Short mmCIF file of C-alpha atoms in Angstrom, two decimals:
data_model
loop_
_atom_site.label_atom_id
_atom_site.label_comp_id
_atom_site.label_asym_id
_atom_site.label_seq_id
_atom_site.Cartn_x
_atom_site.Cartn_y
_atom_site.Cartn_z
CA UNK A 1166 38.88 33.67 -128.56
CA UNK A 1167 38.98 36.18 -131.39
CA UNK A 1168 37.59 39.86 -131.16
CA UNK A 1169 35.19 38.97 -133.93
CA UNK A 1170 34.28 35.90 -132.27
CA UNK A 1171 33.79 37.92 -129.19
CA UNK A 1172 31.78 40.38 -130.35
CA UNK A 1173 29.73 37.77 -132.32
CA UNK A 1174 28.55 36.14 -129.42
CA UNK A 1175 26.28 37.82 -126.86
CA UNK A 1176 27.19 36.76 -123.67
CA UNK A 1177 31.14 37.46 -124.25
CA UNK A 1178 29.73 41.23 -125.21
CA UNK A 1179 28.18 41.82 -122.59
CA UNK A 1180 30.31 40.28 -120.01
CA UNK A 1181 33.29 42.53 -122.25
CA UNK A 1182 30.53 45.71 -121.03
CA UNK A 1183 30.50 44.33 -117.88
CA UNK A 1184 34.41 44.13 -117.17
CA UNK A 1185 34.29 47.75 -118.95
CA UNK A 1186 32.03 49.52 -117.06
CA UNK A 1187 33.26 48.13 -113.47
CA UNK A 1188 36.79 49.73 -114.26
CA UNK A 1189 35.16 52.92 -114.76
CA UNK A 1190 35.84 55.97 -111.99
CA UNK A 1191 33.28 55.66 -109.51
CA UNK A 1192 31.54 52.15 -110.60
CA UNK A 1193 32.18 50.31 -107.41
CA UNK A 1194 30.67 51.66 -104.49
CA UNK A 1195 32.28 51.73 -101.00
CA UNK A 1196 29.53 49.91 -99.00
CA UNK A 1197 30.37 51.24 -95.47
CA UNK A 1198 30.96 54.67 -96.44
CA UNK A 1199 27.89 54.58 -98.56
CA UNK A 1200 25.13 52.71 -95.87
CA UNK A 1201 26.22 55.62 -93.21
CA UNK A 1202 25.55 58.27 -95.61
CA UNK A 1203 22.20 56.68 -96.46
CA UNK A 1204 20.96 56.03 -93.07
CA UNK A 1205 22.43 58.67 -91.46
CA UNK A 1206 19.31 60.81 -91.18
CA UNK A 1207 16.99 57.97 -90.54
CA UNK A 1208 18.46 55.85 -88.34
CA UNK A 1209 20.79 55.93 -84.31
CA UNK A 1210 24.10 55.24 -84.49
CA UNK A 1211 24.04 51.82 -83.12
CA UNK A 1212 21.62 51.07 -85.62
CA UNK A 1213 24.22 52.10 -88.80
CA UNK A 1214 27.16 50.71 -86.71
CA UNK A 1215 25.55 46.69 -86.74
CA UNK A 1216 24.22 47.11 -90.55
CA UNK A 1217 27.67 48.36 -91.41
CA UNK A 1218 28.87 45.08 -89.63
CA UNK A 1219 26.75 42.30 -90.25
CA UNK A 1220 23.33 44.28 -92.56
CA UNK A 1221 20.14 46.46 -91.97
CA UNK A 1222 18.37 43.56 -91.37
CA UNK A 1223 20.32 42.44 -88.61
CA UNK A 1224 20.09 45.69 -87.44
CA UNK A 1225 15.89 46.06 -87.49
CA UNK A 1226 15.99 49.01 -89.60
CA UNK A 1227 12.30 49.02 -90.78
CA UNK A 1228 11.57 48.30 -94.24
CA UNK A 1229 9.97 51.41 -94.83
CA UNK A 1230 13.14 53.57 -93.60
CA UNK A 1231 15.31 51.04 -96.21
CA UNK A 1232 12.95 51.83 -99.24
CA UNK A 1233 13.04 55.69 -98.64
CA UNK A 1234 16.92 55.24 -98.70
CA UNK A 1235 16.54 53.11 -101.87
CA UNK A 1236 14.12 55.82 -103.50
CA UNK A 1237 16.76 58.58 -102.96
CA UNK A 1238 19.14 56.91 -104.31
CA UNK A 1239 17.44 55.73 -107.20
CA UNK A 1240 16.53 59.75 -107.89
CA UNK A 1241 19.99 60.60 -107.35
CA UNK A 1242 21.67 58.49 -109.73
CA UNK A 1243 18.93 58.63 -112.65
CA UNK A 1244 19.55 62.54 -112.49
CA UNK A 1245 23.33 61.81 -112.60
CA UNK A 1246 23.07 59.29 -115.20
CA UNK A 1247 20.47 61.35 -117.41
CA UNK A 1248 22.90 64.21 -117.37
CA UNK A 1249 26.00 62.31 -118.48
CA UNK A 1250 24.26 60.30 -121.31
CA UNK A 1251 22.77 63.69 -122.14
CA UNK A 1252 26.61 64.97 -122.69
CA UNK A 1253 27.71 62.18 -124.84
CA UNK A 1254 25.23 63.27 -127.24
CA UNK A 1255 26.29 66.91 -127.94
CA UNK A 1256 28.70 66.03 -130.38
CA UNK A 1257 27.24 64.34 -132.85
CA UNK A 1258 27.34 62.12 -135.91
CA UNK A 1259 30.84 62.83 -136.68
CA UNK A 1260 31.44 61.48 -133.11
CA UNK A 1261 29.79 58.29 -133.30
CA UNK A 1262 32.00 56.13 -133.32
CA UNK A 1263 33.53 57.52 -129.86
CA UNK A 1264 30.95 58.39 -127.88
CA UNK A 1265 28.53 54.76 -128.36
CA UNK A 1266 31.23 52.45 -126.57
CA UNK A 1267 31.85 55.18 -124.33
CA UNK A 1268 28.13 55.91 -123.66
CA UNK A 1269 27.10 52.20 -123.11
CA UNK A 1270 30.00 51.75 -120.72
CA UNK A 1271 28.54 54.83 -118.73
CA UNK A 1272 25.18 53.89 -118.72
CA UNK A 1273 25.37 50.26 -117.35
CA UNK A 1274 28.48 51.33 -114.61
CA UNK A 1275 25.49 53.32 -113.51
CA UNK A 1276 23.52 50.47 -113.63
CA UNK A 1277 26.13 48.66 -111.33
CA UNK A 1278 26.14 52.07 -109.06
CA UNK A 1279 22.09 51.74 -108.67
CA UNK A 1280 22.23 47.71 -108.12
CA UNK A 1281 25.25 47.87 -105.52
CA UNK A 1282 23.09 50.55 -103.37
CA UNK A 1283 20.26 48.60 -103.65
CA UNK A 1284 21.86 45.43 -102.40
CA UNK A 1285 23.53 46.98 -99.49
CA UNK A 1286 20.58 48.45 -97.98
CA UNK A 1287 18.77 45.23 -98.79
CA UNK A 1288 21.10 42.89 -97.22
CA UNK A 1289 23.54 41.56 -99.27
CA UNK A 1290 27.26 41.68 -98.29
CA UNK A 1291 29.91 43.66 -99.86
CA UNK A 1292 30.30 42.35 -103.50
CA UNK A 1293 34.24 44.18 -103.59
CA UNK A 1294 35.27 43.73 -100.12
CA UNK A 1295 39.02 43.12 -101.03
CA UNK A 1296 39.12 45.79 -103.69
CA UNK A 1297 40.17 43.27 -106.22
CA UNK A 1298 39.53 42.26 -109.80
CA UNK A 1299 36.00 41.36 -110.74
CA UNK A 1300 35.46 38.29 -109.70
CA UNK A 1301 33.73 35.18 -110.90
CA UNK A 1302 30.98 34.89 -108.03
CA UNK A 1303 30.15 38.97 -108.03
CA UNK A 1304 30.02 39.34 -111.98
CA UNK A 1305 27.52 36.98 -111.78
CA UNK A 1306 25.72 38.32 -108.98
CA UNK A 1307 26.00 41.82 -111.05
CA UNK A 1308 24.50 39.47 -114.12
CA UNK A 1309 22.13 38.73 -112.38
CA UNK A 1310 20.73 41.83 -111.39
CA UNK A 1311 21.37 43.73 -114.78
CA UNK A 1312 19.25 40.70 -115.66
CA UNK A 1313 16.62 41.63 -113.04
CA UNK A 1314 16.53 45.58 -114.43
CA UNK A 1315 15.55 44.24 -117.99
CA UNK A 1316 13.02 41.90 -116.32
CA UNK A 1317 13.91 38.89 -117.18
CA UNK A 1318 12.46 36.04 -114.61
CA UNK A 1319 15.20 33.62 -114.88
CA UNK A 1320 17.51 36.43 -113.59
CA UNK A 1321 14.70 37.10 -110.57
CA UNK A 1322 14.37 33.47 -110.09
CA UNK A 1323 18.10 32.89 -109.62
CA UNK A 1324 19.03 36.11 -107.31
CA UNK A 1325 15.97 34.25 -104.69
CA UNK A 1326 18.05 31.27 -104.49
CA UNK A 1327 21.28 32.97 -103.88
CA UNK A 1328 19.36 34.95 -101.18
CA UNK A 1329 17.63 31.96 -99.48
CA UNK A 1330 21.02 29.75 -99.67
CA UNK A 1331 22.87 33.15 -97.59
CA UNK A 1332 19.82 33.14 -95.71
CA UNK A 1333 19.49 29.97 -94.29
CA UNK A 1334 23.41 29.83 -94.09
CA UNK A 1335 23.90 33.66 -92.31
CA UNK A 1336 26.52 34.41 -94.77
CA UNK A 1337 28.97 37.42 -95.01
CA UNK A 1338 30.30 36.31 -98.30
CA UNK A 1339 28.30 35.52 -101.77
CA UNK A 1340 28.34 31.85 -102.05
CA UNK A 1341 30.89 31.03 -104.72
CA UNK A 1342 30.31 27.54 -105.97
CA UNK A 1343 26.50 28.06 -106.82
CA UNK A 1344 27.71 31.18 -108.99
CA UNK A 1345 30.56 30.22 -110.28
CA UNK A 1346 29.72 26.58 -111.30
CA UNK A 1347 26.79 25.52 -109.38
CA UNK A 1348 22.79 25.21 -109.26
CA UNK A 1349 22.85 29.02 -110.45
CA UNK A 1350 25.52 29.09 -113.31
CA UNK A 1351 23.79 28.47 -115.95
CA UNK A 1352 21.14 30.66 -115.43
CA UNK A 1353 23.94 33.29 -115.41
CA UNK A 1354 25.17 32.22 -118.57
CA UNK A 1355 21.77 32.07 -120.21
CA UNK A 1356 21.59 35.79 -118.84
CA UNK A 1357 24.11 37.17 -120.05
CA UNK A 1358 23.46 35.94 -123.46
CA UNK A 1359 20.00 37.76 -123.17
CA UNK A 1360 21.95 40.92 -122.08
CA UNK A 1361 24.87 40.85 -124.20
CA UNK A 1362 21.62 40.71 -127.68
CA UNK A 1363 19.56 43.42 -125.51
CA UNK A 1364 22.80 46.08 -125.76
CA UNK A 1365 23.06 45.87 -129.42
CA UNK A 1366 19.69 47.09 -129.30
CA UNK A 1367 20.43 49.46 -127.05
CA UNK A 1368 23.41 50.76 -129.10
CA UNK A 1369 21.56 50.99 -132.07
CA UNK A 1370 18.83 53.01 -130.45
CA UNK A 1371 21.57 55.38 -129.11
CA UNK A 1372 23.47 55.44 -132.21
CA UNK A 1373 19.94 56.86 -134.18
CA UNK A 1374 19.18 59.19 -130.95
CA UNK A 1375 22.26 60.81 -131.35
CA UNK A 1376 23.23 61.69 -134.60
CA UNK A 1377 21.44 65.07 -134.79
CA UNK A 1378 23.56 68.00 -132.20
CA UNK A 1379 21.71 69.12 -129.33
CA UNK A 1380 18.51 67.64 -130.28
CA UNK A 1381 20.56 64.10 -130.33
CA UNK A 1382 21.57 65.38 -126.75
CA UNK A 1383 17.72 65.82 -125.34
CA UNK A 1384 16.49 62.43 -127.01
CA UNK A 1385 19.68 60.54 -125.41
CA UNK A 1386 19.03 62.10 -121.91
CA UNK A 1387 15.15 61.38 -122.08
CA UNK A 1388 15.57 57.80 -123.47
CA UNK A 1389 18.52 56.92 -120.73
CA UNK A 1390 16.32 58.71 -117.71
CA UNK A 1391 12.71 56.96 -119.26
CA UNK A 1392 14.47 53.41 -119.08
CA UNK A 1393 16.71 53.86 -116.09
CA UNK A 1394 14.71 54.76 -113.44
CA UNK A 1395 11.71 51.75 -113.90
CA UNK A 1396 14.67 49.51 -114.36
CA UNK A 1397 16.11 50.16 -111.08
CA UNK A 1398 12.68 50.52 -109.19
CA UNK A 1399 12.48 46.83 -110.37
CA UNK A 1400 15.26 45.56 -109.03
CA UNK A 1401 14.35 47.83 -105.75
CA UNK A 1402 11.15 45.78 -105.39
CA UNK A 1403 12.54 42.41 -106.03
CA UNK A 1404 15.45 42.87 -103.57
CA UNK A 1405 13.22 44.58 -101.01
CA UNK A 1406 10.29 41.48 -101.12
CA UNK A 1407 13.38 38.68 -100.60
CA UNK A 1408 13.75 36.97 -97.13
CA UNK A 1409 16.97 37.84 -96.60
CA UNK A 1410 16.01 41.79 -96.26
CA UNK A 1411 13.51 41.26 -93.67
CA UNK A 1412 14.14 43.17 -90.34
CA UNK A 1413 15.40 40.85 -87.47
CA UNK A 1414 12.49 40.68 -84.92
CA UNK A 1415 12.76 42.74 -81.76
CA UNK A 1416 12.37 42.52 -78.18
CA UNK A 1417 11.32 45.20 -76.12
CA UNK A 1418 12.53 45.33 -72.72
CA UNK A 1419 12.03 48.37 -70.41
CA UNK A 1420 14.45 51.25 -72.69
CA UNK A 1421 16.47 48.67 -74.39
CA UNK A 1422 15.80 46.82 -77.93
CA UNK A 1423 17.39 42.97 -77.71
CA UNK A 1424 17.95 42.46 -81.62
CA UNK A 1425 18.84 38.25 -81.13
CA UNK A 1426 20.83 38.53 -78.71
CA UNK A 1427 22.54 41.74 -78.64
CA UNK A 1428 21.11 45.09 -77.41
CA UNK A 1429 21.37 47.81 -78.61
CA UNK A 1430 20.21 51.88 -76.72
CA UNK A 1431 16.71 52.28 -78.34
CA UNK A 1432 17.22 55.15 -81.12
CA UNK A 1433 15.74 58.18 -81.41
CA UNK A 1434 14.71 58.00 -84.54
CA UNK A 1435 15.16 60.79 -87.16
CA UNK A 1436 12.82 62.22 -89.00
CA UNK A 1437 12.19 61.03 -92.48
CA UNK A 1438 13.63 63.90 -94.01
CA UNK A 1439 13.57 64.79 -98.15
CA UNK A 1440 17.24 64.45 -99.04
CA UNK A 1441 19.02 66.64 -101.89
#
């Protein structure tokens, strides 16, 4: 396929962005390293140790302790992302032409920071566990959930089925066939088209923002923090409402918590503690 023909058509743009912004420094996010960080003043050790290995959920970890993770880390990269669209926008008109591409790219790999944290603490497995390429089943899971952010309820619809089918199946892994070529597919598809017309928009509403020095600089930061944080509080309450990030149920016996069938010392829990 051409470039023109690429750019011409919606969903090759944005899945272009997509493929773009996952190659950027810092897109992916390490999911062990970054659910013991999260959890770490909340939660025992046992308690991170079996959501690092199998998910919170298997673990117990309340939903309330989960959403107080996802808020902080919703405030954490809004302020980051803010900041850096902010930047781009010093420059100028005469920079234009650099800093758009550049900008977009930032602002959805924060996108795919925000969405990866969110799914982690919400249950869903490690969507670069090999440290490969993008592939075909997590670039539509990451569809999918870009597609939740803009609230679109095709894109809500399909990440409930892909939760319910790893649900009812215990899964580790994202199942492959229903994203790549299944049930789900063409939802994806139709969601990435969506997307791909939505970041034109997007650019065009950047390009305007930012082609007055300084001032362009405030108006980009605003617009990027006033869309970025309701965006990713939406996909925080769609993941946090879906079966497969409900607690397992516990059993108490004398000082020890049975979660199914493996116990685990009953934590002292931390205090919920503001985090910086």
């Amino acid at each position: 396929m051409s470039t023109k023909k690429v750019m011409e058509n919606p969903e090759s743009r944005f899945s272009a962005l997509l493929a773009a912004a996952v190659r950027l420094p810092g897109a992916r996010i390490d999911r062990e390293a970054y659910l013991r960080k999260a959890l770490s003043r909340h939660c025992s050790e046992a308690e991170i140790r079996r959501a690092i290995e199998e998910s919170p959920a298997a673990a117990g970890i309340p939903a309330e302790i989960l959403d107080r993770a996802a808020g902080e880390s919703i405030n954490y990269e809004t302020a980051k992302a803010s900041a850096l669209s902010a930047a781009a926008g010093i420059p100028g008109v005469l920079a234009l032409p650099a800093t758009i591409p550049a900008d977009m790219a930032q602002y959805f790999g924060h996108m795919l920071r925000i969405a990866q944290k969110l799914a982690y603490l919400y249950s869903w497995p490690d969507l670069f566990a090999d440290d490969t390429d993008l592939d075909d089943a997590t670039k539509s899971v990451l569809t999918l959930f870009i597609g939740v952010m803009f609230g679109t309820q095709s894109a809500n619809n399909a990440v409930g089925k892909v939760a319910t089918m790893m649900s009812k199946e215990v899964a580790k892994k994202l199942p492959q066939k229903a994203l790549t070529k299944g049930v789900v597919y063409p939802i994806v598809k139709k969601v990435a088209g969506y997307l791909g017309a939505e970041m034109t928009k997007q650019t065009f509403a950047k390009s305007v923002s930012k082609a007055i020095p300084v001032v362009g600089a405030v108006v980009s930061g605003g617009l990027t923090f006033a869309t970025y944080r309701p965006m990713a509080k939406r996909l925080k309450k769609h993941l946090s409402g879906l079966e497969l990030a409900k607690p397992a149920p516990c059993v108490v016996v004398g000082e020890v918590i049975d979660v199914h069938d493996s116990p685990i010392p009953a934590p002292g829990r931390a205090g919920l503690h503001d985090r910086a």
